[in-house]
mmCIF file of C-alpha atoms and ligand atoms in Angstrom:
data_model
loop_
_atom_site.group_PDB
_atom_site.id
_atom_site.type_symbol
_atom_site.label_atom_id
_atom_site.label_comp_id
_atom_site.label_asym_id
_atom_site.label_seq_id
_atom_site.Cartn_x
_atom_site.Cartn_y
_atom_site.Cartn_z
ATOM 1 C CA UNK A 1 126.756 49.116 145.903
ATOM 2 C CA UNK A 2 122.722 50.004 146.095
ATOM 3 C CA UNK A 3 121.177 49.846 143.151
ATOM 4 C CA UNK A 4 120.225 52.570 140.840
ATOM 5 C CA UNK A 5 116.686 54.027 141.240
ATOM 6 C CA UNK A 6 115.061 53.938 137.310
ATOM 7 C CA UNK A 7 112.092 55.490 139.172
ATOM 8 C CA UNK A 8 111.831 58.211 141.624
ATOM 9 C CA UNK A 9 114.517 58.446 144.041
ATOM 10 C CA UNK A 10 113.161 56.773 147.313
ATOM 11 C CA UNK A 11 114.106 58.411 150.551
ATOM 12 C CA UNK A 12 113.480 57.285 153.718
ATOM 13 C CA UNK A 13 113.267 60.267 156.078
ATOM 14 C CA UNK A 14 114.530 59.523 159.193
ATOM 15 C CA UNK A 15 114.060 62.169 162.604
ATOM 16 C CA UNK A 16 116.478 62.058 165.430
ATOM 17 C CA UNK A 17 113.939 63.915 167.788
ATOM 18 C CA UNK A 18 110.707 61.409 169.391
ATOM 19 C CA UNK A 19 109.224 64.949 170.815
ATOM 20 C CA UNK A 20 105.737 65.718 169.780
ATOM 21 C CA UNK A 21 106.405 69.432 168.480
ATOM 22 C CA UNK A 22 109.587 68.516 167.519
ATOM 23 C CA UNK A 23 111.143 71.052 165.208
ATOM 24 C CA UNK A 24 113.207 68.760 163.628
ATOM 25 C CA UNK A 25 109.883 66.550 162.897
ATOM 26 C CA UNK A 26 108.602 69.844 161.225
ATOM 27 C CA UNK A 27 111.857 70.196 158.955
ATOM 28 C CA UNK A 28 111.277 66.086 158.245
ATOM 29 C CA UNK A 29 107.727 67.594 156.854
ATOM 30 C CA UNK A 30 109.101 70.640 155.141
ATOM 31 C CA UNK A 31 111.294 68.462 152.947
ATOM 32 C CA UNK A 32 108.850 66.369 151.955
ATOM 33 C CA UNK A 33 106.483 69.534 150.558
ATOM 34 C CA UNK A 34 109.719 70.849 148.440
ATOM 35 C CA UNK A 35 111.147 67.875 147.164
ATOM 36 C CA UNK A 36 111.554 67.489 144.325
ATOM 37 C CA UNK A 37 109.107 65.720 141.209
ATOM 38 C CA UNK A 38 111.562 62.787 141.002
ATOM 39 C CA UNK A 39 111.932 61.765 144.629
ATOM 40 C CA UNK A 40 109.677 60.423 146.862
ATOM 41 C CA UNK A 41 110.469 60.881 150.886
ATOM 42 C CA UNK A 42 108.905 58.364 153.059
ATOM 43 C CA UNK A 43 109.531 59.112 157.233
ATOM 44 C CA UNK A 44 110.332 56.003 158.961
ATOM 45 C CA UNK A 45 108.131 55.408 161.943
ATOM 46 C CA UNK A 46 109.509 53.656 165.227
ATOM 47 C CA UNK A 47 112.654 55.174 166.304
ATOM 48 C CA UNK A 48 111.027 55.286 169.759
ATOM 49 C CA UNK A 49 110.308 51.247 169.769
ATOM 50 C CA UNK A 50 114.113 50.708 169.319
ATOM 51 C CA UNK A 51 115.257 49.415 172.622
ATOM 52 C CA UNK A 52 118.889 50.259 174.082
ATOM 53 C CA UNK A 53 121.689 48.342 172.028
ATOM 54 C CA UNK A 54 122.909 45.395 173.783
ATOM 55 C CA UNK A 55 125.338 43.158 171.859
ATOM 56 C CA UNK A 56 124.194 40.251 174.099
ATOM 57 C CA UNK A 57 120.308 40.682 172.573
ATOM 58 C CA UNK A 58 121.911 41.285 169.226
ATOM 59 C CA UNK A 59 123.642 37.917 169.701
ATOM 60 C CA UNK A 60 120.188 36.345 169.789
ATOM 61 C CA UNK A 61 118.914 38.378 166.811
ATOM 62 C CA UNK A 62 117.950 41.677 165.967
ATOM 63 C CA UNK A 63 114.530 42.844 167.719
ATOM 64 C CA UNK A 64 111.247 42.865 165.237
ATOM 65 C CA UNK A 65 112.160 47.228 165.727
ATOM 66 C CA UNK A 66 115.441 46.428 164.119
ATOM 67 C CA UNK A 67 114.417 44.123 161.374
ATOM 68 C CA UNK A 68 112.193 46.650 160.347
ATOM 69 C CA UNK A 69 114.287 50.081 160.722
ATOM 70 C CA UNK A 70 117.268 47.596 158.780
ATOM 71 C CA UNK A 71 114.843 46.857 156.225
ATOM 72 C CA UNK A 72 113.576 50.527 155.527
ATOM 73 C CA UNK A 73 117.121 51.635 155.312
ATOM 74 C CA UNK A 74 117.944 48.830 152.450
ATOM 75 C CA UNK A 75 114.631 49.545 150.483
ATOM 76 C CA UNK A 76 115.426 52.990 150.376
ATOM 77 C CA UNK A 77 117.503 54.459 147.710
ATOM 78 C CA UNK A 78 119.191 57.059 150.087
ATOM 79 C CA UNK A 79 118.429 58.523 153.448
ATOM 80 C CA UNK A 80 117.596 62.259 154.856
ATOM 81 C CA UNK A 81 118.132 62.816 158.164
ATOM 82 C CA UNK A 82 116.906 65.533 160.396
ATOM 83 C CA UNK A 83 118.804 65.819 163.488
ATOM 84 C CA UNK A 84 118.680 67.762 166.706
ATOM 85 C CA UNK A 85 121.874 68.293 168.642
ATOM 86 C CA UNK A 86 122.119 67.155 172.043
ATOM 87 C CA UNK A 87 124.917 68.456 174.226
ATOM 88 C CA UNK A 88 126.845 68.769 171.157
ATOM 89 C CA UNK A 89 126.105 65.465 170.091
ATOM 90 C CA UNK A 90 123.050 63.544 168.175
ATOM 91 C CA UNK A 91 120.294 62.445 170.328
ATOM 92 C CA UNK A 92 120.828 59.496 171.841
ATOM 93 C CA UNK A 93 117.436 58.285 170.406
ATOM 94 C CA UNK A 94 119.183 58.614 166.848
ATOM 95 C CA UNK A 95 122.968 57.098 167.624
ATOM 96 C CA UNK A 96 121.220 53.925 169.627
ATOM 97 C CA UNK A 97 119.407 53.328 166.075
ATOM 98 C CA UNK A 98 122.427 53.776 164.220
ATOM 99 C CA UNK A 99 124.543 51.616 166.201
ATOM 100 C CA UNK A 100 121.511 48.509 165.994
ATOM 101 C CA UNK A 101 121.671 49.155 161.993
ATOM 102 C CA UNK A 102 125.164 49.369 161.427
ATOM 103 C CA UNK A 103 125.601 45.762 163.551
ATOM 104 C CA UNK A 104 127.179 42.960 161.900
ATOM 105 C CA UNK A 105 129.518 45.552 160.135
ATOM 106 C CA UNK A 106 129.964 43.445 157.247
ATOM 107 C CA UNK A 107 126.128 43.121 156.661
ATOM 108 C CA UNK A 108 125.147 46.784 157.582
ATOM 109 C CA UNK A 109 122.554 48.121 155.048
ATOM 110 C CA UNK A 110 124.081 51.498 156.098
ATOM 111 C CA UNK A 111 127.124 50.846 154.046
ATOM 112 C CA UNK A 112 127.484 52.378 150.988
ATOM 113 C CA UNK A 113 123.834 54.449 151.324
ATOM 114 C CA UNK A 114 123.649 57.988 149.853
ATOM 115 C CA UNK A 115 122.692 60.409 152.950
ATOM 116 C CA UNK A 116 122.129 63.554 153.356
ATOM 117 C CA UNK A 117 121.871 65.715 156.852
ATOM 118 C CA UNK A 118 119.886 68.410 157.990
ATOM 119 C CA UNK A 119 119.098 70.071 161.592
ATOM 120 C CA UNK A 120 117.225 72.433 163.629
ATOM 121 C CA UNK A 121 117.829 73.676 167.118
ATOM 122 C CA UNK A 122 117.315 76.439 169.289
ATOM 123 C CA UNK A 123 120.359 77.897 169.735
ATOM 124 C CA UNK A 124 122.355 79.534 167.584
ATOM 125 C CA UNK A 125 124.698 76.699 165.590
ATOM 126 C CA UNK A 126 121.710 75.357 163.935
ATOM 127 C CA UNK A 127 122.902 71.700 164.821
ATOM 128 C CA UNK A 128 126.733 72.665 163.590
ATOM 129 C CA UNK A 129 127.950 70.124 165.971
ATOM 130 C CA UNK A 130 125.701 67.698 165.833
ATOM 131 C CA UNK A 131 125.940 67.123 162.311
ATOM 132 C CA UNK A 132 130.061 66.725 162.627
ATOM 133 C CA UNK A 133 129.438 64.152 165.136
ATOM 134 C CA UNK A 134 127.016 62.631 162.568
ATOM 135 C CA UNK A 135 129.302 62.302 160.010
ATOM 136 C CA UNK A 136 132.101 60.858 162.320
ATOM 137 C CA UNK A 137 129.802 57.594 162.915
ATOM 138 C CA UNK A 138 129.199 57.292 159.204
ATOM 139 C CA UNK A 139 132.901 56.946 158.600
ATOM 140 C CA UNK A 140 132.773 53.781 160.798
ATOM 141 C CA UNK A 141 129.646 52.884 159.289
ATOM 142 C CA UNK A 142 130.992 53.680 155.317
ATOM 143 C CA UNK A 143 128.384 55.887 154.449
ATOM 144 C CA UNK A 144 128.619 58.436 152.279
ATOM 145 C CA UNK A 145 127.071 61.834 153.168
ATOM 146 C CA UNK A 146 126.558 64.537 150.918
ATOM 147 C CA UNK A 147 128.720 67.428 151.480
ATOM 148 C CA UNK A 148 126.901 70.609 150.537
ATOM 149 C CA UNK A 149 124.830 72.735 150.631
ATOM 150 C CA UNK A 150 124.857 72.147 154.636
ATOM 151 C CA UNK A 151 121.264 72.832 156.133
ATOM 152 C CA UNK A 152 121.735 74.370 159.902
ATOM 153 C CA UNK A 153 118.134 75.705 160.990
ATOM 154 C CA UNK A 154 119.240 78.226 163.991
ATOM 155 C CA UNK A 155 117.014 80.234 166.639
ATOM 156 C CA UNK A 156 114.443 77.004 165.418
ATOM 157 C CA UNK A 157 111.543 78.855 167.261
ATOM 158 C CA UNK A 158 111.913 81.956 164.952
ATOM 159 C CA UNK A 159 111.365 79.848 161.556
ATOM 160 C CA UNK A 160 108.172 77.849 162.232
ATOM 161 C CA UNK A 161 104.881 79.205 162.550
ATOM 162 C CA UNK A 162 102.751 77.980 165.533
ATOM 163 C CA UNK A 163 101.646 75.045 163.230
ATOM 164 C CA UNK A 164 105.498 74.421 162.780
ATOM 165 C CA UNK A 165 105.282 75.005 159.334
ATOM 166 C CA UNK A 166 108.801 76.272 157.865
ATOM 167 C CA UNK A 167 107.791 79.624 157.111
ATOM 168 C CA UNK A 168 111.629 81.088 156.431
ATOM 169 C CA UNK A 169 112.428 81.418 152.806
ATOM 170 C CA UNK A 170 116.014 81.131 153.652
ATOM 171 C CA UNK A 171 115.810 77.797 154.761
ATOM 172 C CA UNK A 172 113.476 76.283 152.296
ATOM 173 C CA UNK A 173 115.884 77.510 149.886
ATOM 174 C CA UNK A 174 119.168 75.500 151.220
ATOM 175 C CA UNK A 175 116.470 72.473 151.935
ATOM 176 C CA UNK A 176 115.436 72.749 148.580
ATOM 177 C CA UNK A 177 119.061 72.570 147.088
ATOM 178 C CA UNK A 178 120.272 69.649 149.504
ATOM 179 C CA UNK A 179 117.615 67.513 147.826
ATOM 180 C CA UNK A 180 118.104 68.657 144.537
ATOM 181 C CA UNK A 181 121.994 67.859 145.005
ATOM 182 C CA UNK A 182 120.993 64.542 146.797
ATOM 183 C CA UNK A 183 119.217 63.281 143.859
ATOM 184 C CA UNK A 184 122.020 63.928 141.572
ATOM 185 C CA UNK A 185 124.401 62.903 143.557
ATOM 186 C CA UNK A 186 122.383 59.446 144.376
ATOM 187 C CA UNK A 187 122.127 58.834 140.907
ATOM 188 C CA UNK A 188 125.511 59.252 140.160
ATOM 189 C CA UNK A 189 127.036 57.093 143.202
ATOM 190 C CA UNK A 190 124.406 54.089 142.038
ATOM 191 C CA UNK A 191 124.947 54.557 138.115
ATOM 192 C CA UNK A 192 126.177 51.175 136.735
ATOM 193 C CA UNK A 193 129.889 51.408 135.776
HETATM 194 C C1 FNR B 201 119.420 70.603 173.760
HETATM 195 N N1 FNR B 201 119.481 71.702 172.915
HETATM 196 C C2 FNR B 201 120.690 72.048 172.321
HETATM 197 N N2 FNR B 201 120.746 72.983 171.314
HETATM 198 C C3 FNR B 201 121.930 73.285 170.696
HETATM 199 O O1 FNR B 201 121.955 74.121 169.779
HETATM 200 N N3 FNR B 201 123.083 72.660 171.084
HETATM 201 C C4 FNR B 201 123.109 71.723 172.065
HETATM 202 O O2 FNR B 201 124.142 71.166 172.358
HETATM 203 C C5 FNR B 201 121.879 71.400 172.733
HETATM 204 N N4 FNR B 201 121.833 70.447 173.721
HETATM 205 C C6 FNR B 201 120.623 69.977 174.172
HETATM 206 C C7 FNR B 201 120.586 68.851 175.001
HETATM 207 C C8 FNR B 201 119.354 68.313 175.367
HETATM 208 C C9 FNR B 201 119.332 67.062 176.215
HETATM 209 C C10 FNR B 201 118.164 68.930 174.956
HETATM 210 C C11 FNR B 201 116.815 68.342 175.357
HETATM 211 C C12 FNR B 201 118.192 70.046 174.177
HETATM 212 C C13 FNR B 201 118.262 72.422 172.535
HETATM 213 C C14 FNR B 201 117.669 71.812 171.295
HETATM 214 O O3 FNR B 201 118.215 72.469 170.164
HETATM 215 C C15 FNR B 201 116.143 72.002 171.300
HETATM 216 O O4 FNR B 201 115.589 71.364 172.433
HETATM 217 C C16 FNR B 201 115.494 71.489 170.042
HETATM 218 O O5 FNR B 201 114.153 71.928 170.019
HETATM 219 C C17 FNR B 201 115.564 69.947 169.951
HETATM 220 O O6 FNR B 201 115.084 69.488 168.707
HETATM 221 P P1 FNR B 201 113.559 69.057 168.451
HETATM 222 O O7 FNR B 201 113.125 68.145 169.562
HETATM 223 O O8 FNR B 201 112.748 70.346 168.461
HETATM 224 O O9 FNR B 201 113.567 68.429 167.119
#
């Protein structure tokens, strides 16, 4: 069981998308201008420097990449991430990290960690999918992920401005709420019993 924040709630912001104007980068941002006084979000650098899992390079010990995408994941006290949706899926970018963190199962740092979800995407589901097939790996993984509110950013290219600020009130709102609830709710899961 993580321990329970006395401070700020950390969060370490994590973005499934390594493109330069990504939109999901831009929600990553967003949430970190409207959260809340008592959490702190921190976006983890290096997804891109993960290199494809291989059990046999595992076997030998986790890449430096690894050690240090493990180790953000166990300082933090809970985890936001912003994910596109690939072919109905996560990006490949994202589920390659997962599967590196979530490896020994018995000493993943994923297990047990508050998370909450987001997405953006172009189309019309708003990362609907995406986020399902999320959830399915963190059922493997035992990781609990906030239920509601759900945050699906659709027609992405209507809510940003051309500095890919979130300018839709809409969606500030719900990404205002999911961190709200996600402090609450990390509290509560790490409370001493
Ligand atoms: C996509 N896109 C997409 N959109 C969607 O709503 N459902 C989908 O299944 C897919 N599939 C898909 C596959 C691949 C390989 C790419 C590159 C794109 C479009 C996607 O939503 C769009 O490119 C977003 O802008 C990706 O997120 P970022 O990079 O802006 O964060």
């Amino acid at each position: 069981m993580p321990k329970s924040p006395t401070g700020p709630v950390q969060v370490l912001g994590i973005c499934g998308s390594l493109r330069k104007e990504s939109y999901n980068h831009a929600l990553l941002r967003a949430a970190m201008e409207l959260a809340p006084a008592d959490m702190v979000i921190t976006e983890f650098q290096g997804l891109g420097d993960i290199p494809p899992y291989n059990q046999d390079v595992q076997a030998t010990g986790d890449p430096d990449s690894v050690v240090r995408f493990k180790d953000a994941i166990r300082a933090a006290d809970a985890l936001l991430i912003a994910t596109p949706e690939y072919n109905y899926g996560i990006s490949g970018v994202l589920k390659n990290a997962i599967d590196w963190a979530s490896r020994p199962p018995s000493e993943t740092p994923l297990n047990g960690k508050p998370t909450a979800l987001m997405g953006a995407s172009t189309g019309a589901s708003g990362t609907m999918r995406g986020q399902l097939a999320l959830r399915q790996s963190f059922v493997f993984t035992n990781t609990p992920v906030l239920l509601k509110p759900e945050v699906y950013v659709s027609f992405a290219a209507t809510r940003f401005d051309a500095e890919l600020r979130l300018t839709d009130d809409k969606s500030r709102g719900f990404i205002r709420q999911l961190l709200e609830a996600l402090v609450t709710w990390t509290r509560r899961l790490t409370a001493p019993s």
